[in-house]
XYZ file of C-alpha atoms in Angstrom:
768
model
C 80.343 1.581 -83.105
C 78.257 -1.476 -83.813
C 74.619 -0.546 -84.681
C 71.974 -3.400 -84.285
C 69.819 -3.917 -87.357
C 66.652 -2.029 -87.469
C 64.488 -5.256 -87.446
C 66.302 -6.572 -84.339
C 65.884 -3.160 -82.618
C 62.161 -3.297 -83.365
C 61.928 -6.726 -81.954
C 63.790 -5.755 -78.777
C 61.545 -2.724 -78.419
C 58.407 -4.767 -78.778
C 59.897 -7.356 -76.248
C 60.611 -4.383 -73.713
C 57.035 -3.249 -74.181
C 55.657 -6.706 -73.545
C 57.904 -7.100 -70.422
C 56.556 -3.819 -69.192
C 52.964 -4.787 -69.715
C 53.583 -8.041 -67.916
C 55.309 -6.461 -65.035
C 52.472 -3.930 -64.759
C 49.923 -6.571 -64.836
C 51.909 -8.771 -62.420
C 52.186 -5.862 -59.990
C 48.341 -5.035 -60.302
C 47.582 -8.920 -59.627
C 50.122 -9.160 -56.861
C 49.394 -6.084 -54.925
C 46.355 -3.885 -56.035
C 44.165 -6.856 -56.533
C 46.067 -9.533 -54.809
C 42.959 -10.744 -52.882
C 40.196 -12.534 -54.790
C 36.725 -12.444 -53.495
C 37.308 -15.950 -52.124
C 40.441 -14.740 -50.291
C 38.623 -11.580 -49.066
C 35.998 -13.980 -47.548
C 38.734 -15.979 -45.856
C 40.336 -12.962 -44.351
C 36.891 -11.775 -43.060
C 36.234 -15.256 -41.506
C 39.756 -15.131 -39.993
C 39.333 -11.603 -38.430
C 35.856 -12.613 -37.065
C 36.982 -15.802 -35.416
C 40.311 -14.513 -34.059
C 39.808 -10.754 -33.535
C 36.032 -9.953 -33.306
C 35.649 -12.478 -30.391
C 37.236 -9.683 -28.338
C 36.972 -6.550 -30.452
C 33.250 -6.605 -31.394
C 31.137 -4.472 -29.072
C 30.877 -1.593 -26.638
C 33.538 -3.204 -24.451
C 35.957 -3.778 -27.267
C 39.429 -2.811 -26.011
C 40.360 0.728 -26.995
C 36.948 0.975 -28.804
C 38.642 -0.837 -31.717
C 35.665 -2.630 -33.220
C 36.591 -5.195 -35.994
C 33.302 -6.713 -36.843
C 33.141 -4.451 -39.994
C 35.765 -2.877 -42.397
C 34.397 0.604 -41.324
C 35.367 -0.289 -37.694
C 38.861 -1.179 -38.829
C 39.276 2.139 -40.634
C 37.823 4.032 -37.561
C 40.558 2.680 -35.594
C 41.034 2.907 -31.791
C 40.523 5.558 -29.140
C 42.190 6.083 -25.568
C 38.613 7.141 -24.320
C 36.885 4.593 -22.211
C 33.195 3.932 -22.774
C 32.606 2.106 -19.446
C 33.944 4.587 -17.120
C 32.500 4.489 -13.558
C 34.424 7.740 -12.542
C 32.785 9.943 -15.186
C 30.958 12.870 -13.699
C 29.930 14.373 -16.978
C 28.283 12.416 -19.927
C 30.658 11.688 -22.875
C 29.652 12.303 -26.601
C 28.485 8.938 -28.092
C 30.918 7.170 -30.495
C 28.452 4.566 -31.945
C 29.863 3.030 -35.239
C 27.586 3.916 -38.255
C 25.536 6.360 -36.232
C 27.686 9.189 -34.565
C 30.106 9.716 -37.457
C 30.291 8.526 -41.116
C 33.785 9.377 -42.328
C 37.403 8.781 -41.248
C 37.821 12.553 -40.958
C 34.924 12.853 -38.474
C 36.294 9.949 -36.476
C 39.677 11.570 -36.287
C 37.952 14.693 -34.829
C 36.520 12.501 -32.077
C 40.063 11.222 -31.122
C 40.087 8.022 -33.020
C 43.591 7.102 -34.467
C 44.428 4.728 -37.183
C 45.633 1.177 -36.525
C 46.616 0.732 -40.337
C 49.238 2.543 -42.303
C 47.072 5.486 -42.752
C 49.075 8.774 -42.401
C 52.364 7.021 -41.954
C 55.158 8.797 -43.807
C 57.063 5.734 -44.538
C 55.626 2.968 -46.684
C 58.024 0.386 -45.075
C 56.791 1.260 -41.464
C 54.662 -1.130 -39.561
C 51.085 -0.234 -38.622
C 49.865 -0.765 -35.060
C 48.002 -3.890 -36.094
C 50.912 -5.423 -37.894
C 53.359 -4.563 -34.917
C 50.965 -6.279 -32.401
C 50.415 -9.436 -34.609
C 54.165 -9.790 -35.440
C 54.964 -9.338 -31.648
C 52.839 -12.337 -30.790
C 54.720 -14.493 -33.481
C 58.053 -13.614 -31.923
C 57.105 -13.351 -28.192
C 54.552 -15.673 -26.664
C 53.893 -17.919 -23.527
C 54.757 -21.503 -23.447
C 52.244 -23.777 -25.173
C 49.433 -24.803 -22.612
C 50.981 -23.145 -19.517
C 49.191 -20.746 -17.148
C 49.896 -17.125 -17.608
C 51.833 -15.371 -15.013
C 49.455 -14.291 -12.145
C 50.411 -10.677 -12.677
C 49.489 -10.711 -16.305
C 46.475 -8.368 -16.599
C 43.325 -10.002 -17.761
C 40.532 -8.245 -15.800
C 38.258 -6.325 -18.128
C 38.459 -3.436 -15.825
C 42.201 -3.252 -16.327
C 43.709 0.009 -17.270
C 44.199 0.187 -20.986
C 47.258 1.906 -22.581
C 45.816 2.006 -26.199
C 49.117 3.078 -27.845
C 49.052 5.272 -30.921
C 51.325 4.884 -33.850
C 54.182 6.976 -32.425
C 53.793 5.001 -29.093
C 53.589 1.376 -30.225
C 57.355 0.534 -30.428
C 57.777 1.839 -26.766
C 54.710 0.050 -25.598
C 55.961 -3.374 -27.007
C 59.500 -2.809 -25.553
C 57.951 -2.409 -22.080
C 55.422 -5.027 -22.592
C 56.873 -7.643 -24.961
C 54.280 -10.396 -24.174
C 51.300 -8.208 -25.091
C 51.088 -8.945 -28.787
C 47.809 -9.848 -30.315
C 45.703 -11.990 -29.896
C 46.073 -10.677 -26.256
C 47.132 -13.263 -23.692
C 46.329 -16.142 -26.045
C 48.244 -18.739 -28.113
C 49.693 -17.433 -31.378
C 47.650 -18.067 -34.405
C 48.532 -21.019 -36.576
C 51.192 -20.331 -39.172
C 48.783 -20.494 -42.152
C 46.541 -17.893 -40.474
C 49.615 -15.757 -39.666
C 50.580 -15.834 -43.303
C 47.151 -14.952 -44.559
C 46.929 -12.015 -42.093
C 50.397 -10.567 -43.091
C 49.438 -11.147 -46.735
C 46.345 -8.982 -46.159
C 48.218 -6.274 -44.188
C 50.909 -6.159 -46.900
C 48.099 -5.643 -49.570
C 47.418 -2.433 -47.593
C 44.404 -3.845 -45.760
C 42.216 -4.440 -48.718
C 38.517 -3.950 -48.094
C 36.912 -7.293 -47.134
C 33.360 -5.891 -46.742
C 30.657 -7.086 -48.966
C 27.811 -4.897 -50.151
C 24.588 -6.566 -49.167
C 22.461 -7.676 -52.083
C 19.100 -9.106 -51.171
C 16.647 -11.238 -53.308
C 13.701 -9.358 -54.624
C 11.539 -11.222 -52.197
C 13.482 -9.586 -49.339
C 13.322 -6.183 -50.843
C 9.578 -6.525 -51.198
C 9.280 -7.498 -47.637
C 11.295 -4.283 -46.671
C 8.935 -2.209 -48.741
C 5.872 -3.769 -47.149
C 7.223 -3.317 -43.513
C 8.418 0.193 -44.150
C 5.021 1.103 -45.506
C 3.397 -0.444 -42.291
C 5.658 1.568 -39.853
C 4.961 4.748 -41.776
C 1.152 4.759 -41.980
C -0.384 8.289 -41.728
C -3.073 8.078 -39.077
C -2.241 9.447 -35.707
C -3.136 6.026 -34.041
C -0.704 4.302 -36.513
C 1.915 6.907 -35.769
C 1.759 6.414 -31.974
C 1.957 2.672 -32.384
C 4.979 2.896 -34.603
C 6.811 5.038 -32.128
C 5.802 2.421 -29.407
C 7.184 -0.393 -31.703
C 10.339 1.627 -32.453
C 11.126 2.278 -28.821
C 10.780 -1.483 -28.048
C 12.613 -2.779 -31.123
C 15.534 -0.391 -31.729
C 18.051 -2.823 -30.231
C 16.653 -5.819 -32.050
C 18.051 -7.711 -34.986
C 14.856 -7.859 -37.080
C 14.845 -10.885 -39.192
C 13.345 -11.385 -42.660
C 13.396 -14.790 -44.303
C 13.474 -16.048 -47.879
C 13.305 -19.816 -47.852
C 16.033 -20.922 -45.482
C 18.107 -17.709 -45.735
C 17.786 -15.188 -42.851
C 18.658 -11.526 -43.243
C 18.989 -9.130 -40.308
C 17.926 -5.461 -40.035
C 17.814 -2.558 -37.614
C 14.793 -0.269 -37.231
C 15.835 3.350 -37.329
C 14.393 6.789 -37.735
C 15.637 8.333 -40.952
C 15.384 11.789 -42.371
C 14.653 10.224 -45.810
C 11.500 8.294 -46.899
C 11.190 4.777 -48.097
C 12.682 4.377 -51.621
C 15.549 6.747 -50.792
C 18.976 6.080 -49.121
C 18.460 5.841 -45.273
C 20.061 8.640 -43.151
C 19.805 7.671 -39.531
C 18.805 10.514 -37.129
C 21.526 10.266 -34.479
C 19.794 10.757 -31.084
C 21.221 9.719 -27.745
C 18.064 7.768 -26.757
C 15.098 6.379 -28.876
C 12.905 8.676 -26.697
C 14.853 11.850 -27.835
C 13.411 14.332 -30.233
C 14.250 13.456 -33.855
C 13.846 17.104 -34.870
C 11.156 19.338 -36.406
C 11.537 17.989 -39.887
C 9.570 14.799 -40.906
C 11.105 11.456 -40.188
C 10.492 7.884 -41.292
C 10.841 4.492 -39.871
C 13.286 2.481 -41.926
C 14.826 -0.993 -42.100
C 18.678 -1.064 -42.656
C 20.792 -4.103 -42.904
C 23.144 -5.201 -40.067
C 26.663 -4.169 -41.047
C 28.681 -5.814 -38.399
C 29.488 -9.385 -37.523
C 26.835 -11.116 -35.534
C 27.865 -11.426 -31.913
C 25.906 -13.567 -29.349
C 26.188 -10.917 -26.804
C 24.144 -8.520 -28.929
C 22.103 -10.901 -30.991
C 18.509 -10.137 -30.118
C 16.493 -11.755 -32.740
C 12.947 -10.525 -33.474
C 11.086 -11.979 -36.584
C 9.043 -9.968 -39.004
C 6.568 -11.966 -41.119
C 3.034 -12.136 -42.142
C 1.879 -13.833 -38.769
C 3.679 -10.919 -36.974
C 1.830 -8.274 -38.931
C -1.588 -9.947 -38.329
C -0.853 -10.189 -34.689
C 0.012 -6.486 -34.232
C -3.190 -5.640 -36.301
C -5.077 -7.785 -33.765
C -3.466 -6.310 -30.761
C -3.364 -2.782 -31.605
C -6.212 -1.959 -34.025
C -9.062 -4.359 -33.169
C -10.295 -2.088 -30.202
C -11.446 1.322 -31.226
C -9.287 4.031 -29.604
C -8.292 7.552 -30.588
C -5.334 9.898 -30.262
C -6.386 13.538 -29.913
C -2.806 14.801 -30.296
C 0.540 12.988 -30.705
C 2.847 13.270 -27.662
C 6.060 15.301 -28.095
C 9.488 14.498 -26.765
C 9.758 16.059 -23.368
C 11.846 14.810 -20.393
C 8.356 14.085 -18.627
C 7.437 11.804 -21.399
C 10.879 10.301 -21.846
C 10.721 9.060 -18.173
C 7.171 7.948 -18.205
C 6.058 5.698 -21.030
C 2.571 5.092 -19.423
C 1.916 8.800 -20.004
C 3.438 8.798 -23.526
C 1.426 5.883 -24.737
C -1.707 6.142 -22.548
C -4.018 6.253 -25.455
C -2.886 2.643 -26.578
C -4.915 0.130 -24.555
C -2.726 -1.223 -21.807
C -3.866 -4.871 -22.670
C -2.344 -4.301 -26.147
C 0.910 -3.219 -24.805
C 1.239 -5.833 -22.189
C 0.392 -8.615 -24.662
C 2.856 -7.247 -27.218
C 5.508 -7.699 -24.499
C 4.289 -11.106 -23.324
C 4.434 -12.413 -26.949
C 8.158 -12.276 -26.826
C 9.292 -12.210 -23.206
C 12.667 -13.779 -23.846
C 13.357 -11.081 -26.363
C 12.506 -8.213 -23.979
C 14.126 -9.798 -20.999
C 17.110 -10.468 -23.218
C 17.327 -6.628 -23.957
C 18.059 -6.180 -20.254
C 20.575 -8.839 -20.369
C 22.174 -8.212 -23.700
C 21.937 -4.426 -23.860
C 24.849 -2.159 -23.057
C 23.715 -1.854 -19.322
C 24.539 -5.399 -18.546
C 28.333 -5.108 -18.360
C 30.337 -5.099 -15.179
C 29.873 -6.220 -11.572
C 28.239 -3.164 -10.258
C 25.701 -3.119 -13.025
C 24.665 -6.713 -12.302
C 24.927 -7.226 -8.610
C 21.306 -5.926 -8.493
C 20.197 -9.568 -9.376
C 20.800 -12.939 -7.759
C 23.103 -15.457 -9.611
C 20.081 -17.730 -10.407
C 16.355 -17.034 -10.302
C 13.226 -17.905 -12.246
C 10.942 -15.418 -13.841
C 7.102 -15.759 -14.514
C 4.362 -13.169 -15.393
C 1.116 -12.080 -13.989
C -1.668 -12.994 -16.363
C -3.376 -10.005 -18.075
C -6.682 -11.420 -16.776
C -5.479 -10.615 -13.186
C -3.282 -7.677 -13.668
C -5.230 -4.598 -12.439
C -3.380 -2.326 -14.768
C -5.199 -4.273 -17.488
C -8.572 -5.316 -16.201
C -9.239 -1.900 -14.261
C -9.099 0.963 -16.510
C -8.682 3.304 -13.692
C -5.842 1.649 -12.106
C -3.140 2.697 -14.533
C -4.720 6.032 -15.175
C -4.540 6.985 -11.581
C -1.002 5.301 -11.016
C 0.718 7.222 -13.927
C 2.074 10.024 -11.661
C 3.677 7.375 -9.395
C 5.261 5.400 -12.321
C 7.926 7.996 -13.320
C 11.495 6.702 -13.784
C 14.593 8.641 -12.880
C 15.548 11.600 -15.062
C 17.737 10.748 -18.056
C 20.111 13.518 -17.182
C 21.367 13.662 -13.651
C 24.481 15.190 -12.059
C 26.195 14.987 -8.627
C 24.394 17.921 -7.249
C 20.842 16.704 -7.869
C 21.555 12.886 -7.369
C 20.301 12.813 -3.808
C 17.174 14.873 -4.677
C 16.228 12.550 -7.544
C 16.758 9.469 -5.525
C 14.698 10.649 -2.621
C 11.863 11.678 -4.874
C 12.045 8.317 -6.705
C 11.941 6.551 -3.467
C 8.862 8.628 -2.198
C 7.020 7.914 -5.452
C 7.856 4.284 -5.354
C 6.660 3.799 -1.819
C 3.395 5.599 -2.689
C 2.916 3.359 -5.790
C 3.425 0.256 -3.519
C 0.800 1.380 -1.121
C -1.524 2.223 -4.031
C -0.892 -1.205 -5.741
C -1.411 -3.064 -2.378
C -4.497 -1.249 -1.594
C -6.134 -1.984 -5.004
C -5.281 -5.600 -4.874
C -6.728 -5.999 -1.476
C -9.970 -4.405 -2.326
C -10.700 -5.221 -6.102
C -13.321 -8.029 -6.247
C -11.171 -9.980 -8.612
C -8.079 -10.193 -6.300
C -9.226 -9.413 -2.695
C -9.188 -13.216 -1.865
C -5.809 -13.553 -3.230
C -4.154 -14.676 -6.567
C -5.032 -18.209 -7.600
C -2.409 -20.281 -9.680
C -4.263 -19.218 -12.893
C -3.284 -15.645 -12.195
C 0.251 -16.822 -13.477
C 0.344 -16.210 -17.235
C 0.319 -19.621 -18.876
C 1.501 -18.477 -22.232
C 0.140 -18.760 -25.798
C 1.385 -20.262 -28.967
C 5.024 -19.610 -29.646
C 5.453 -17.668 -26.465
C 7.680 -18.162 -23.505
C 5.808 -17.795 -20.185
C 8.865 -18.922 -17.935
C 12.385 -18.039 -17.973
C 15.579 -18.609 -16.021
C 18.159 -15.975 -15.426
C 21.745 -16.649 -14.627
C 24.259 -14.022 -13.557
C 27.876 -14.773 -14.383
C 29.452 -12.089 -12.161
C 29.988 -9.355 -14.773
C 27.630 -10.648 -17.400
C 24.264 -12.589 -17.411
C 22.146 -14.652 -19.633
C 18.526 -15.485 -20.153
C 17.116 -19.110 -20.960
C 13.751 -20.267 -21.900
C 11.830 -22.299 -19.217
C 12.653 -23.097 -15.612
C 16.139 -24.743 -15.790
C 17.440 -26.942 -12.831
C 16.117 -27.457 -9.308
C 14.243 -24.656 -7.609
C 16.361 -21.584 -7.058
C 16.133 -19.420 -3.845
C 14.597 -16.442 -5.670
C 11.582 -16.048 -8.047
C 10.074 -13.153 -9.775
C 6.478 -12.554 -10.961
C 6.383 -9.530 -13.094
C 3.305 -7.526 -14.073
C 2.846 -5.020 -16.758
C 3.785 -1.803 -14.823
C 6.978 -3.495 -13.751
C 7.966 -5.090 -16.988
C 7.531 -1.956 -18.925
C 9.551 0.202 -16.320
C 12.373 -2.490 -16.294
C 12.643 -2.134 -19.985
C 12.765 1.672 -19.923
C 15.163 1.841 -17.074
C 17.593 -0.659 -18.367
C 17.171 -0.378 -22.120
C 15.596 2.843 -23.557
C 16.790 5.362 -21.017
C 20.052 3.721 -20.169
C 23.091 5.702 -21.429
C 26.314 3.750 -21.600
C 28.056 7.079 -22.266
C 26.262 8.587 -19.267
C 27.815 9.850 -16.077
C 28.067 8.183 -12.616
C 24.976 9.611 -11.224
C 23.010 8.287 -14.141
C 24.378 4.804 -13.654
C 23.711 4.832 -9.793
C 20.097 5.984 -10.426
C 19.668 3.251 -13.062
C 20.928 0.652 -10.579
C 18.897 1.993 -7.643
C 15.628 2.079 -9.488
C 16.148 -1.433 -10.591
C 16.300 -2.349 -6.996
C 12.789 -1.161 -6.582
C 11.659 -3.076 -9.516
C 13.293 -6.382 -8.321
C 11.617 -6.004 -4.953
C 8.207 -5.389 -6.721
C 8.549 -8.682 -8.624
C 9.719 -10.608 -5.573
C 6.839 -9.384 -3.505
C 4.343 -10.356 -6.276
C 5.705 -13.895 -6.172
C 5.561 -13.868 -2.231
C 1.794 -12.832 -2.455
C 0.888 -16.320 -3.879
C 2.295 -18.039 -0.726
C 0.629 -18.405 2.600
C 0.851 -15.353 4.807
C 3.037 -17.106 7.397
C 5.712 -18.086 4.940
C 6.211 -14.742 3.267
C 8.410 -12.894 5.747
C 10.802 -15.893 6.568
C 11.376 -16.151 2.829
C 12.003 -12.517 2.357
C 14.381 -12.455 5.320
C 16.398 -15.243 3.691
C 16.642 -13.195 0.638
C 17.699 -10.163 2.577
C 20.027 -11.315 5.284
C 21.616 -8.656 7.481
C 20.218 -5.812 9.634
C 20.841 -3.179 6.995
C 19.237 -5.140 4.117
C 16.131 -5.939 6.219
C 15.942 -2.294 7.297
C 15.989 -1.215 3.652
C 13.458 -3.771 2.530
C 10.877 -3.251 5.374
C 11.340 0.566 5.663
C 11.754 1.523 2.114
C 9.312 -0.770 0.322
C 6.216 -1.171 2.366
C 4.370 -4.219 3.256
C 4.798 -5.975 -0.115
C 1.303 -7.455 -0.246
C 1.927 -9.241 2.952
C -1.777 -8.586 4.041
C -3.269 -10.000 0.991
C -4.629 -13.524 1.534
C -3.453 -16.595 -0.388
C -5.956 -18.184 -2.805
C -3.924 -21.392 -3.252
C -4.220 -24.560 -1.057
C -0.800 -25.929 -0.308
C -0.397 -29.606 0.583
C 3.191 -29.301 2.179
C 5.212 -27.083 4.414
C 7.540 -26.323 1.420
C 5.149 -23.906 -0.027
C 7.673 -22.081 -2.260
C 8.803 -25.291 -3.855
C 5.195 -26.453 -4.283
C 4.373 -23.017 -5.782
C 7.342 -23.398 -8.334
C 6.115 -26.867 -9.180
C 2.641 -25.500 -9.881
C 3.974 -22.801 -12.045
C 6.051 -25.266 -14.152
C 2.741 -27.167 -14.679
C 0.567 -24.371 -15.722
C 3.133 -23.035 -18.083
C 4.133 -26.286 -19.627
C 1.551 -26.325 -22.504
C 3.353 -23.488 -24.280
C 6.814 -23.814 -22.570
C 8.634 -27.117 -22.412
C 10.261 -27.624 -19.055
C 13.887 -27.111 -19.597
C 15.000 -29.156 -16.501
C 16.770 -32.147 -17.811
C 18.011 -35.216 -15.852
C 21.690 -35.320 -16.808
C 21.818 -39.066 -15.899
C 19.733 -39.676 -19.017
C 22.414 -38.024 -21.168
C 25.683 -38.974 -19.615
C 25.297 -40.745 -16.211
C 28.836 -39.977 -14.893
C 27.841 -36.324 -14.715
C 24.788 -36.744 -12.584
C 26.967 -36.779 -9.417
C 28.378 -33.281 -10.118
C 24.882 -31.521 -10.293
C 23.867 -29.062 -7.632
C 26.990 -29.661 -5.321
C 27.962 -26.772 -3.073
C 31.493 -25.503 -2.588
C 31.708 -26.670 1.125
C 31.434 -30.284 -0.033
C 32.776 -30.150 -3.545
C 35.948 -28.025 -3.544
C 36.352 -27.666 -7.274
C 33.297 -25.371 -7.273
C 35.524 -22.693 -5.534
C 38.221 -22.891 -8.282
C 35.832 -22.823 -11.271
C 34.735 -19.518 -12.994
C 31.275 -18.606 -13.402
C 30.761 -20.196 -16.797
C 32.596 -22.961 -18.325
C 31.765 -25.420 -21.102
C 32.361 -29.133 -20.860
C 32.718 -30.055 -24.583
C 32.485 -33.773 -25.072
C 33.969 -35.344 -28.227
C 34.518 -38.655 -29.842
C 37.737 -40.259 -30.757
C 37.752 -38.347 -34.016
C 37.562 -34.931 -32.141
C 33.886 -34.475 -33.379
C 31.744 -32.743 -30.615
C 28.973 -34.812 -29.509
C 27.582 -32.795 -26.598
C 28.146 -29.491 -24.749
C 27.314 -29.096 -21.111
C 27.479 -25.574 -19.433
C 29.157 -25.789 -16.033
C 27.536 -22.799 -14.200
C 28.646 -21.695 -10.732
C 26.044 -19.718 -8.907
C 27.661 -17.452 -6.238
C 25.719 -17.172 -3.087
C 25.016 -13.822 -1.363
C 23.440 -12.667 1.894
C 21.578 -10.078 -0.275
C 21.788 -8.045 -3.349
C 20.669 -4.823 -1.842
C 23.526 -2.489 -2.090
C 25.641 -1.348 -5.061
C 29.141 -1.689 -3.591
C 31.012 -4.037 -1.385
C 29.691 -7.156 -2.957
C 32.460 -9.217 -1.533
C 31.232 -8.393 1.990
C 27.948 -10.049 1.251
C 29.339 -13.237 -0.265
C 28.748 -16.731 1.187
C 31.488 -18.727 -0.776
C 30.898 -21.856 0.949
C 27.380 -22.050 -0.388
C 28.437 -21.538 -3.967
C 26.712 -24.164 -6.078
C 27.673 -25.944 -9.447
C 24.885 -26.481 -11.735
C 25.220 -28.395 -15.155
C 22.980 -27.134 -17.989
C 22.579 -28.926 -21.224
C 23.771 -26.981 -24.305
C 25.748 -23.807 -24.349
C 24.382 -20.689 -22.497
C 25.725 -17.282 -22.083
C 27.720 -15.048 -24.430
C 31.084 -14.776 -22.379
C 32.821 -17.946 -22.118
C 35.209 -18.361 -19.115
C 36.741 -21.745 -19.905
C 36.571 -24.803 -21.888
C 37.098 -28.468 -20.887
C 37.785 -30.696 -23.953
C 37.005 -34.264 -22.857
C 36.858 -37.480 -24.847
C 33.483 -39.237 -24.167
C 35.440 -42.328 -22.987
C 37.281 -40.215 -20.375
C 34.262 -38.849 -18.695
C 34.404 -41.194 -15.615
C 37.996 -40.049 -15.145
C 37.026 -36.457 -15.455
C 34.442 -36.789 -12.831
C 36.478 -38.785 -10.492
C 39.448 -36.370 -10.535
C 37.100 -33.397 -10.154
C 35.940 -34.827 -6.893
C 39.469 -35.332 -5.564
C 40.248 -31.666 -6.030
C 41.305 -30.080 -2.679
C 43.755 -27.419 -3.517
C 45.316 -25.356 -6.309
C 47.770 -28.126 -7.205
C 45.165 -30.671 -7.803
C 43.081 -28.229 -9.737
C 46.058 -27.456 -11.964
C 46.620 -31.233 -12.626
C 42.931 -31.535 -13.601
C 43.127 -28.435 -15.950
C 46.390 -29.751 -17.401
C 44.717 -32.926 -18.518
C 41.136 -31.856 -19.526
C 41.327 -27.994 -19.918
C 42.101 -25.723 -22.921
C 44.068 -22.888 -21.519
C 44.446 -19.565 -23.205
C 48.047 -20.445 -24.236
C 47.155 -23.854 -25.686
C 47.737 -23.897 -29.416
C 44.469 -26.039 -29.762
C 42.268 -23.357 -28.432
C 41.751 -22.025 -32.093
C 40.651 -25.308 -33.650
C 38.448 -26.048 -30.658
C 36.879 -22.649 -30.790
C 36.186 -23.190 -34.521
C 34.641 -26.617 -33.746
C 32.437 -25.030 -30.922
C 31.226 -22.257 -33.224
C 30.173 -24.686 -36.000
C 28.540 -27.006 -33.398
C 26.519 -24.036 -31.875
C 25.415 -22.999 -35.438
C 24.477 -26.474 -36.681
C 23.088 -28.167 -33.641
C 21.844 -25.341 -31.353
C 21.009 -22.817 -34.079
C 22.983 -20.087 -32.337
C 24.485 -17.887 -34.925
C 26.335 -15.246 -32.859
C 30.028 -15.519 -32.121
C 30.944 -15.892 -28.390
C 33.078 -13.450 -26.632
C 36.288 -14.779 -25.054
C 37.562 -11.451 -23.473
C 36.707 -13.033 -20.228
C 38.348 -16.332 -20.779
C 40.122 -17.028 -17.500
C 43.668 -18.132 -16.571
C 42.980 -21.517 -14.959
């Protein structure tokens, strides 16, 4: 047998070792560390822009939240958060709050969508199967989806687990991801599959803040945790009003967002959030501390409630809460009585301080009602009209501020519904609430009629005019099952206007934000909705009290058409300040329009009027503004909120116009059967400069040279066929391959031109 020379054997041995080292290194590079920091950033951006736009919030399908790596690892659940049939409350499943390990989430019935726990390394994960399915099976480019393809957000979700995914896709071959959309571009498909094949490498990035930000955190945490009883009570008040906010700290041009929490650990140590169902719940007998923790999920427009923390803010709070001398004999506890009555809990803090705190940031606090978890779904939102203005009563004329006895005596009548309700005590709680509400209205009306300041009526200066950096006037749009709030009075005069005083503003906030439980049962949801009915009527009646006596009832009847609605308003809610005189001299018979004009004028120094003449921007669009469906048929085919995106010949966006369809109703007095109270022929189209809302229903992508044609064809629409032809030419359907680059351009434009950082949600994108 031939034997190789020793030196040659040694050389081959060394070569073998080198090859092994190379292969090991290659494998490490190709698999274990195949994603560089740049590539991880790319996959994070891709998941945000293609996945988080539907899987980002409470209403993420199957509770699969992909705005963070922890959400991906948590996985999905068959349990539904928005469940109108739920008779018993569910356990909360808030990411980062109610469980902190994969093991704990599995105990809460969440299952993996990655390869976790799969016996075969070659088997596909749920995510991989759904993404691969879309590549193989998808609808024709740019065509409408079949009418029977389920898109309604209330559709029944299957949420297949790993053992069910193959059977699900065999029965539903067109339900790959992104759901009901065009397939992703090939380069994005490749990047996603590369990431999946690398075993879903962690794309999260541990936040590292500049020392200037760390110092600001230390300053603010020290501020929130001062030792005096007065400071402790104010910090509790601040926490209960800021817990949903994205609190911003700035370092130069860089902005960082934080949440305010209650932690079992003091400043300087790792924060451990105390997980209570509501911010008014007892944090326990042990000491707790208010802490700032960084936002860990992708910023979404529908939850992005920005509240800035800076030196000016701290000075303002000190001026509001600690200039006047007041004392706290004993800190309030965390009983149900206090949870449902903030006026009792914080009675030691001067009411003017509390009201002016809210008035400083009306758009933020009203935004909490709009962007909080309560505002999802038709039944939750049919308590408000589709389009109305909001103004505020001046602290100088609000008796809860100027009369120290007013609020003190009213406290027993201002209790909100119990946080916990069940089918057996629902009727009792509702009846008690109605009784207390009627008594409060009688008390309010009697005081305003007899107080020397207000007995001759409320003058126009009783409308709060605002202060520097404040927003004294707002416009609310309801988009069927979502809503939006905008600064200033937008558009021509709506049919309805609210004037909100301090007792009403505080109760709206506690009803819809602090005490609302998205995991609560049906009785809780009903009571929340019904109590908001009362608060809406209080605000409407306060606006009416500025008008001449003879005009109040006819306007009220216009808002509440129908015998049942009028019976409810007149029987259940008293005289609504009808007996108070008007202190304003009106020059025309159109007193409501005249009053709105007056409010625009008095609020203008601190609030730019958002009404814009579109003819000054793009003259062809002016003829579309404020058209009713009975005259302009396209209105009946349009969804609630579309964007008209105007671009130049190079595809660069030059302007965005929001096409808002305001649906007309006889009244909004009842929870159910909204369709029975609709007046479709009076639906009206409004064009609003820039993008509004968080849930985009459709996009029209129009070359600026084609605007005339876009308008001409819109005016010719009479039926579904002519609507289809219009959409074929100018619309971006769900199946259009261009939807992804258009959405990218839209996101960049909103960030660069409008300063809107949050991602839009496209789960309500319609099948036009």
